[in-house]
Amino acid sequence: MKPDRTALDYLELFRSGSWFRATPADFQERLLRLGVLRPLKTGQHLFSRGNLPGGLYGVVDGAIRLRTLGQSGREALLKFLEPPSWCGEIALFDGLPVTHDAIADAPSVVVHVPHAPLAALLAEQPGYWFEFGRLMAQHMRLTLLSIDEVAHEAAPIRLARRLLLIAQNYGDLHAHSSRVIEVRQEELAMMLTISRQTTNQILKQLEAQGIVGLRYGEIEILDLEKLRAVVAGNG
């Protein structure tokens, strides 16, 4: 990140995402003018469970891991946020403490729109609430799809679908999309609530079919169409 950069310099990057692209131009510019850039080191918390609402966060570089911890201390990985993803809108609506941790999975940069100026903007322009409602609906839809997967789909289909979602940044296709996914097998297993052994077996099967390539900490999608066929139940 160049020291003289501002949040507004990332306007075009955020416009590559489906939610931000569909918002009015005046909303886009006013939101980013309120934003400040926050660099994060690997392992550094962006926010923690129980924190008061801090505003809105947009990822411009790196990756943010969303997780919860059970009473036993076991981590449940919710998902990864990569550019140009946003989060923080739920606490904006209800004003309650946040429900999960957000941790930098790599050196990252985030645009932070603090709660106080954001609340002032919404008081001035109440129509902007609709845009955040769409963002929350988008995230809720993905959550419900994940629940449906767990209830009805076999593990190989769930895993293939999750690889597609991560590769396509959960629906936000943009110039920075990559078919090399930086995710460890144990993290993928936590997302899918299956064992690491089962995850490894499925990935080995996909590798044998020439669909993915496996490296330490990375999964490369070699044949996107075959992976989609697995998701459709034809693999």
mmCIF file of C-alpha atoms in Angstrom:
data_model
loop_
_atom_site.group_PDB
_atom_site.id
_atom_site.type_symbol
_atom_site.label_atom_id
_atom_site.label_comp_id
_atom_site.label_asym_id
_atom_site.label_seq_id
_atom_site.Cartn_x
_atom_site.Cartn_y
_atom_site.Cartn_z
ATOM 1 C CA MET A 1 0.000 0.000 0.000
ATOM 2 C CA LYS A 2 1.410 3.359 -1.023
ATOM 3 C CA PRO A 3 1.500 5.828 1.898
ATOM 4 C CA ASP A 4 -0.358 8.558 -0.022
ATOM 5 C CA ARG A 5 -3.271 6.327 -1.023
ATOM 6 C CA THR A 6 -6.812 6.990 0.206
ATOM 7 C CA ALA A 7 -9.919 4.829 0.337
ATOM 8 C CA LEU A 8 -11.297 6.616 -2.730
ATOM 9 C CA ASP A 9 -8.362 5.288 -4.777
ATOM 10 C CA TYR A 10 -9.985 1.846 -4.520
ATOM 11 C CA LEU A 11 -13.269 2.957 -6.083
ATOM 12 C CA GLU A 12 -12.797 0.909 -9.260
ATOM 13 C CA LEU A 13 -11.717 -2.173 -7.312
ATOM 14 C CA PHE A 14 -14.898 -2.060 -5.232
ATOM 15 C CA ARG A 15 -16.975 -1.460 -8.357
ATOM 16 C CA SER A 16 -15.809 -4.856 -9.587
ATOM 17 C CA GLY A 17 -17.893 -6.404 -6.805
ATOM 18 C CA SER A 18 -21.582 -7.142 -7.401
ATOM 19 C CA TRP A 19 -22.986 -5.303 -4.355
ATOM 20 C CA PHE A 20 -20.973 -2.084 -4.633
ATOM 21 C CA ARG A 21 -21.325 -1.925 -8.423
ATOM 22 C CA ALA A 22 -25.134 -1.857 -8.114
ATOM 23 C CA THR A 23 -25.185 1.060 -5.652
ATOM 24 C CA PRO A 24 -25.657 4.701 -6.802
ATOM 25 C CA ALA A 25 -22.487 6.575 -7.759
ATOM 26 C CA ASP A 26 -23.049 9.249 -5.105
ATOM 27 C CA PHE A 27 -23.364 6.538 -2.449
ATOM 28 C CA GLN A 28 -20.110 4.930 -3.589
ATOM 29 C CA GLU A 29 -18.085 8.121 -3.426
ATOM 30 C CA ARG A 30 -19.555 9.398 -0.166
ATOM 31 C CA LEU A 31 -19.004 6.045 1.528
ATOM 32 C CA LEU A 32 -15.356 5.825 0.489
ATOM 33 C CA ARG A 33 -14.673 9.444 1.439
ATOM 34 C CA LEU A 34 -15.544 8.439 4.997
ATOM 35 C CA GLY A 35 -13.182 5.455 4.867
ATOM 36 C CA VAL A 36 -9.682 5.163 6.293
ATOM 37 C CA LEU A 37 -7.109 2.584 5.248
ATOM 38 C CA ARG A 38 -6.058 0.053 7.872
ATOM 39 C CA PRO A 39 -3.071 -2.233 7.205
ATOM 40 C CA LEU A 40 -3.116 -5.541 9.095
ATOM 41 C CA LYS A 41 -0.371 -8.042 9.801
ATOM 42 C CA THR A 42 -0.974 -11.765 9.506
ATOM 43 C CA GLY A 43 -2.924 -12.896 12.560
ATOM 44 C CA GLN A 44 -3.978 -9.390 13.579
ATOM 45 C CA HIS A 45 -7.628 -8.909 14.547
ATOM 46 C CA LEU A 46 -9.739 -6.504 12.519
ATOM 47 C CA PHE A 47 -12.422 -6.928 15.169
ATOM 48 C CA SER A 48 -13.313 -9.498 17.829
ATOM 49 C CA ARG A 49 -16.476 -11.167 19.010
ATOM 50 C CA GLY A 50 -18.189 -8.991 21.607
ATOM 51 C CA ASN A 51 -16.833 -5.702 20.240
ATOM 52 C CA LEU A 52 -19.285 -2.838 19.884
ATOM 53 C CA PRO A 53 -20.293 -1.985 16.304
ATOM 54 C CA GLY A 54 -17.281 -0.469 14.580
ATOM 55 C CA GLY A 55 -18.702 0.449 11.201
ATOM 56 C CA LEU A 56 -18.201 -1.084 7.780
ATOM 57 C CA TYR A 57 -15.132 -2.849 6.400
ATOM 58 C CA GLY A 58 -14.073 -3.408 2.794
ATOM 59 C CA VAL A 59 -11.100 -5.595 1.855
ATOM 60 C CA VAL A 60 -8.695 -4.146 -0.715
ATOM 61 C CA ASP A 61 -5.707 -6.475 -0.289
ATOM 62 C CA GLY A 62 -4.969 -9.803 1.369
ATOM 63 C CA ALA A 63 -7.626 -11.947 3.050
ATOM 64 C CA ILE A 64 -9.688 -11.772 6.239
ATOM 65 C CA ARG A 65 -10.793 -14.934 8.041
ATOM 66 C CA LEU A 66 -14.189 -14.866 9.762
ATOM 67 C CA ARG A 67 -14.432 -17.368 12.619
ATOM 68 C CA THR A 68 -16.200 -18.235 15.846
ATOM 69 C CA LEU A 69 -14.878 -20.166 18.839
ATOM 70 C CA GLY A 70 -16.969 -22.725 20.711
ATOM 71 C CA GLN A 71 -16.930 -23.161 24.472
ATOM 72 C CA SER A 72 -14.298 -25.874 24.018
ATOM 73 C CA GLY A 73 -12.086 -23.400 22.179
ATOM 74 C CA ARG A 74 -12.562 -25.186 18.864
ATOM 75 C CA GLU A 75 -12.578 -22.837 15.883
ATOM 76 C CA ALA A 76 -15.395 -22.794 13.358
ATOM 77 C CA LEU A 77 -14.290 -21.094 10.154
ATOM 78 C CA LEU A 78 -17.143 -19.197 8.531
ATOM 79 C CA LYS A 79 -15.501 -17.923 5.345
ATOM 80 C CA PHE A 80 -12.693 -15.878 3.850
ATOM 81 C CA LEU A 81 -13.119 -12.302 2.704
ATOM 82 C CA GLU A 82 -10.972 -11.187 -0.214
ATOM 83 C CA PRO A 83 -11.084 -8.012 -2.340
ATOM 84 C CA PRO A 84 -13.614 -6.479 -2.925
ATOM 85 C CA SER A 85 -15.691 -8.015 -0.084
ATOM 86 C CA TRP A 86 -17.474 -6.014 2.624
ATOM 87 C CA CYS A 87 -18.603 -6.912 6.149
ATOM 88 C CA GLY A 88 -19.947 -5.264 9.303
ATOM 89 C CA GLU A 89 -23.433 -4.380 8.105
ATOM 90 C CA ILE A 90 -25.337 -6.587 10.602
ATOM 91 C CA ALA A 91 -24.139 -4.658 13.651
ATOM 92 C CA LEU A 92 -24.911 -1.462 11.753
ATOM 93 C CA PHE A 93 -28.597 -2.453 11.733
ATOM 94 C CA ASP A 94 -29.100 -3.814 15.239
ATOM 95 C CA GLY A 95 -26.386 -1.977 17.194
ATOM 96 C CA LEU A 96 -25.469 -5.168 19.047
ATOM 97 C CA PRO A 97 -21.939 -6.511 19.655
ATOM 98 C CA VAL A 98 -20.375 -8.399 16.772
ATOM 99 C CA THR A 99 -20.835 -12.169 16.757
ATOM 100 C CA HIS A 100 -17.494 -13.389 15.371
ATOM 101 C CA ASP A 101 -13.811 -12.636 14.978
ATOM 102 C CA ALA A 102 -12.240 -11.163 11.850
ATOM 103 C CA ILE A 103 -8.526 -11.951 11.543
ATOM 104 C CA ALA A 104 -6.021 -11.187 8.792
ATOM 105 C CA ASP A 105 -5.048 -14.473 7.155
ATOM 106 C CA ALA A 106 -2.195 -12.708 5.327
ATOM 107 C CA PRO A 107 -0.790 -9.163 5.250
ATOM 108 C CA SER A 108 -3.937 -7.233 4.353
ATOM 109 C CA VAL A 109 -5.374 -3.764 3.831
ATOM 110 C CA VAL A 110 -8.944 -2.843 4.719
ATOM 111 C CA VAL A 111 -11.025 0.278 4.155
ATOM 112 C CA HIS A 112 -12.703 1.059 7.479
ATOM 113 C CA VAL A 113 -15.747 3.320 7.474
ATOM 114 C CA PRO A 114 -16.160 4.161 11.191
ATOM 115 C CA HIS A 115 -19.559 3.822 12.848
ATOM 116 C CA ALA A 116 -20.101 7.465 13.905
ATOM 117 C CA PRO A 117 -19.643 9.176 10.498
ATOM 118 C CA LEU A 118 -21.489 6.322 8.807
ATOM 119 C CA ALA A 119 -24.454 6.761 11.181
ATOM 120 C CA ALA A 120 -24.405 10.516 10.455
ATOM 121 C CA LEU A 121 -24.461 9.819 6.710
ATOM 122 C CA LEU A 122 -27.444 7.490 7.102
ATOM 123 C CA ALA A 123 -29.286 10.064 9.189
ATOM 124 C CA GLU A 124 -28.737 12.590 6.396
ATOM 125 C CA GLN A 125 -29.547 10.140 3.609
ATOM 126 C CA PRO A 126 -31.932 7.472 4.997
ATOM 127 C CA GLY A 127 -32.412 6.065 1.514
ATOM 128 C CA TYR A 128 -28.897 4.633 1.772
ATOM 129 C CA TRP A 129 -30.185 2.077 4.294
ATOM 130 C CA PHE A 130 -31.620 0.184 1.319
ATOM 131 C CA GLU A 131 -28.123 -0.389 -0.062
ATOM 132 C CA PHE A 132 -26.930 -1.928 3.202
ATOM 133 C CA GLY A 133 -30.096 -4.012 3.298
ATOM 134 C CA ARG A 134 -29.116 -5.485 -0.065
ATOM 135 C CA LEU A 135 -25.649 -6.269 1.250
ATOM 136 C CA MET A 136 -27.098 -8.045 4.276
ATOM 137 C CA ALA A 137 -29.528 -9.968 2.055
ATOM 138 C CA GLN A 138 -26.642 -11.080 -0.156
ATOM 139 C CA HIS A 139 -24.757 -12.419 2.849
ATOM 140 C CA MET A 140 -27.891 -14.053 4.277
ATOM 141 C CA ARG A 141 -28.547 -15.838 0.991
ATOM 142 C CA LEU A 142 -25.056 -17.351 1.047
ATOM 143 C CA THR A 143 -25.530 -18.406 4.668
ATOM 144 C CA LEU A 144 -28.814 -20.153 3.867
ATOM 145 C CA LEU A 145 -27.245 -21.891 0.887
ATOM 146 C CA SER A 146 -24.482 -23.191 3.174
ATOM 147 C CA ILE A 147 -27.042 -24.528 5.652
ATOM 148 C CA ASP A 148 -28.912 -26.206 2.809
ATOM 149 C CA GLU A 149 -25.681 -27.835 1.623
ATOM 150 C CA VAL A 150 -25.017 -29.354 5.042
ATOM 151 C CA ALA A 151 -28.567 -30.699 5.270
ATOM 152 C CA HIS A 152 -28.986 -32.147 1.783
ATOM 153 C CA GLU A 153 -25.755 -32.513 -0.195
ATOM 154 C CA ALA A 154 -23.047 -35.151 -0.092
ATOM 155 C CA ALA A 155 -19.603 -34.065 1.104
ATOM 156 C CA PRO A 156 -17.914 -34.173 -2.365
ATOM 157 C CA ILE A 157 -20.556 -31.828 -3.832
ATOM 158 C CA ARG A 158 -20.340 -29.482 -0.835
ATOM 159 C CA LEU A 159 -16.574 -29.338 -1.095
ATOM 160 C CA ALA A 160 -16.634 -28.701 -4.852
ATOM 161 C CA ARG A 161 -19.245 -25.966 -4.403
ATOM 162 C CA ARG A 162 -17.198 -24.299 -1.685
ATOM 163 C CA LEU A 163 -14.085 -24.306 -3.887
ATOM 164 C CA LEU A 164 -16.111 -22.601 -6.621
ATOM 165 C CA LEU A 165 -17.462 -20.008 -4.187
ATOM 166 C CA ILE A 166 -14.011 -19.178 -2.846
ATOM 167 C CA ALA A 167 -12.457 -19.020 -6.326
ATOM 168 C CA GLN A 168 -15.216 -16.657 -7.442
ATOM 169 C CA ASN A 169 -15.060 -14.698 -4.161
ATOM 170 C CA TYR A 170 -18.581 -15.735 -3.185
ATOM 171 C CA GLY A 171 -20.130 -14.331 -6.354
ATOM 172 C CA ASP A 172 -17.952 -11.249 -6.778
ATOM 173 C CA LEU A 173 -16.140 -11.965 -10.025
ATOM 174 C CA HIS A 174 -13.491 -9.341 -10.728
ATOM 175 C CA ALA A 175 -10.104 -8.838 -12.326
ATOM 176 C CA HIS A 176 -8.328 -10.104 -9.214
ATOM 177 C CA SER A 177 -10.152 -13.443 -9.138
ATOM 178 C CA SER A 178 -7.756 -16.360 -9.091
ATOM 179 C CA ARG A 179 -8.052 -20.065 -9.616
ATOM 180 C CA VAL A 180 -5.325 -20.631 -7.042
ATOM 181 C CA ILE A 181 -7.061 -20.750 -3.668
ATOM 182 C CA GLU A 182 -4.918 -20.099 -0.626
ATOM 183 C CA VAL A 183 -6.750 -22.279 1.878
ATOM 184 C CA ARG A 184 -5.441 -25.110 4.053
ATOM 185 C CA GLN A 185 -7.231 -28.424 4.070
ATOM 186 C CA GLU A 186 -8.049 -28.183 7.776
ATOM 187 C CA GLU A 187 -9.630 -24.759 7.165
ATOM 188 C CA LEU A 188 -11.707 -26.142 4.315
ATOM 189 C CA ALA A 189 -12.787 -29.006 6.571
ATOM 190 C CA MET A 190 -13.906 -26.535 9.263
ATOM 191 C CA MET A 191 -15.981 -24.597 6.746
ATOM 192 C CA LEU A 192 -17.769 -27.769 5.677
ATOM 193 C CA THR A 193 -18.005 -29.388 9.145
ATOM 194 C CA ILE A 194 -16.368 -32.580 7.914
ATOM 195 C CA SER A 195 -13.148 -34.246 9.026
ATOM 196 C CA ARG A 196 -9.769 -33.321 7.601
ATOM 197 C CA GLN A 197 -9.339 -36.950 6.514
ATOM 198 C CA THR A 198 -12.559 -36.827 4.480
ATOM 199 C CA THR A 199 -11.521 -33.488 2.983
ATOM 200 C CA ASN A 200 -8.145 -34.912 1.973
ATOM 201 C CA GLN A 201 -9.756 -37.989 0.392
ATOM 202 C CA ILE A 202 -12.135 -35.883 -1.698
ATOM 203 C CA LEU A 203 -9.371 -33.526 -2.810
ATOM 204 C CA LYS A 204 -7.190 -36.491 -3.793
ATOM 205 C CA GLN A 205 -10.067 -37.823 -5.908
ATOM 206 C CA LEU A 206 -10.469 -34.443 -7.603
ATOM 207 C CA GLU A 207 -6.711 -34.328 -8.177
ATOM 208 C CA ALA A 208 -6.751 -37.789 -9.775
ATOM 209 C CA GLN A 209 -9.454 -36.561 -12.172
ATOM 210 C CA GLY A 210 -7.326 -33.573 -13.164
ATOM 211 C CA ILE A 211 -9.803 -31.126 -11.645
ATOM 212 C CA VAL A 212 -7.522 -29.607 -8.995
ATOM 213 C CA GLY A 213 -3.835 -29.439 -8.173
ATOM 214 C CA LEU A 214 -2.742 -29.666 -4.555
ATOM 215 C CA ARG A 215 0.158 -27.795 -2.986
ATOM 216 C CA TYR A 216 0.928 -26.925 0.610
ATOM 217 C CA GLY A 217 -1.606 -24.325 1.709
ATOM 218 C CA GLU A 218 -3.006 -23.971 -1.819
ATOM 219 C CA ILE A 219 -5.527 -25.599 -4.117
ATOM 220 C CA GLU A 220 -5.382 -24.796 -7.816
ATOM 221 C CA ILE A 221 -8.480 -25.319 -9.927
ATOM 222 C CA LEU A 222 -7.249 -26.912 -13.147
ATOM 223 C CA ASP A 223 -10.589 -27.625 -14.851
ATOM 224 C CA LEU A 224 -13.385 -25.257 -13.902
ATOM 225 C CA GLU A 225 -15.998 -26.954 -16.062
ATOM 226 C CA LYS A 226 -15.354 -30.373 -14.520
ATOM 227 C CA LEU A 227 -15.582 -28.841 -11.065
ATOM 228 C CA ARG A 228 -18.957 -27.310 -12.001
ATOM 229 C CA ALA A 229 -20.048 -30.749 -13.211
ATOM 230 C CA VAL A 230 -19.227 -32.185 -9.787
ATOM 231 C CA VAL A 231 -21.335 -29.461 -8.169
ATOM 232 C CA ALA A 232 -24.183 -30.306 -10.536
ATOM 233 C CA GLY A 233 -23.910 -33.980 -9.566
ATOM 234 C CA ASN A 234 -22.508 -35.041 -12.926
ATOM 235 C CA GLY A 235 -18.890 -35.515 -11.841
#
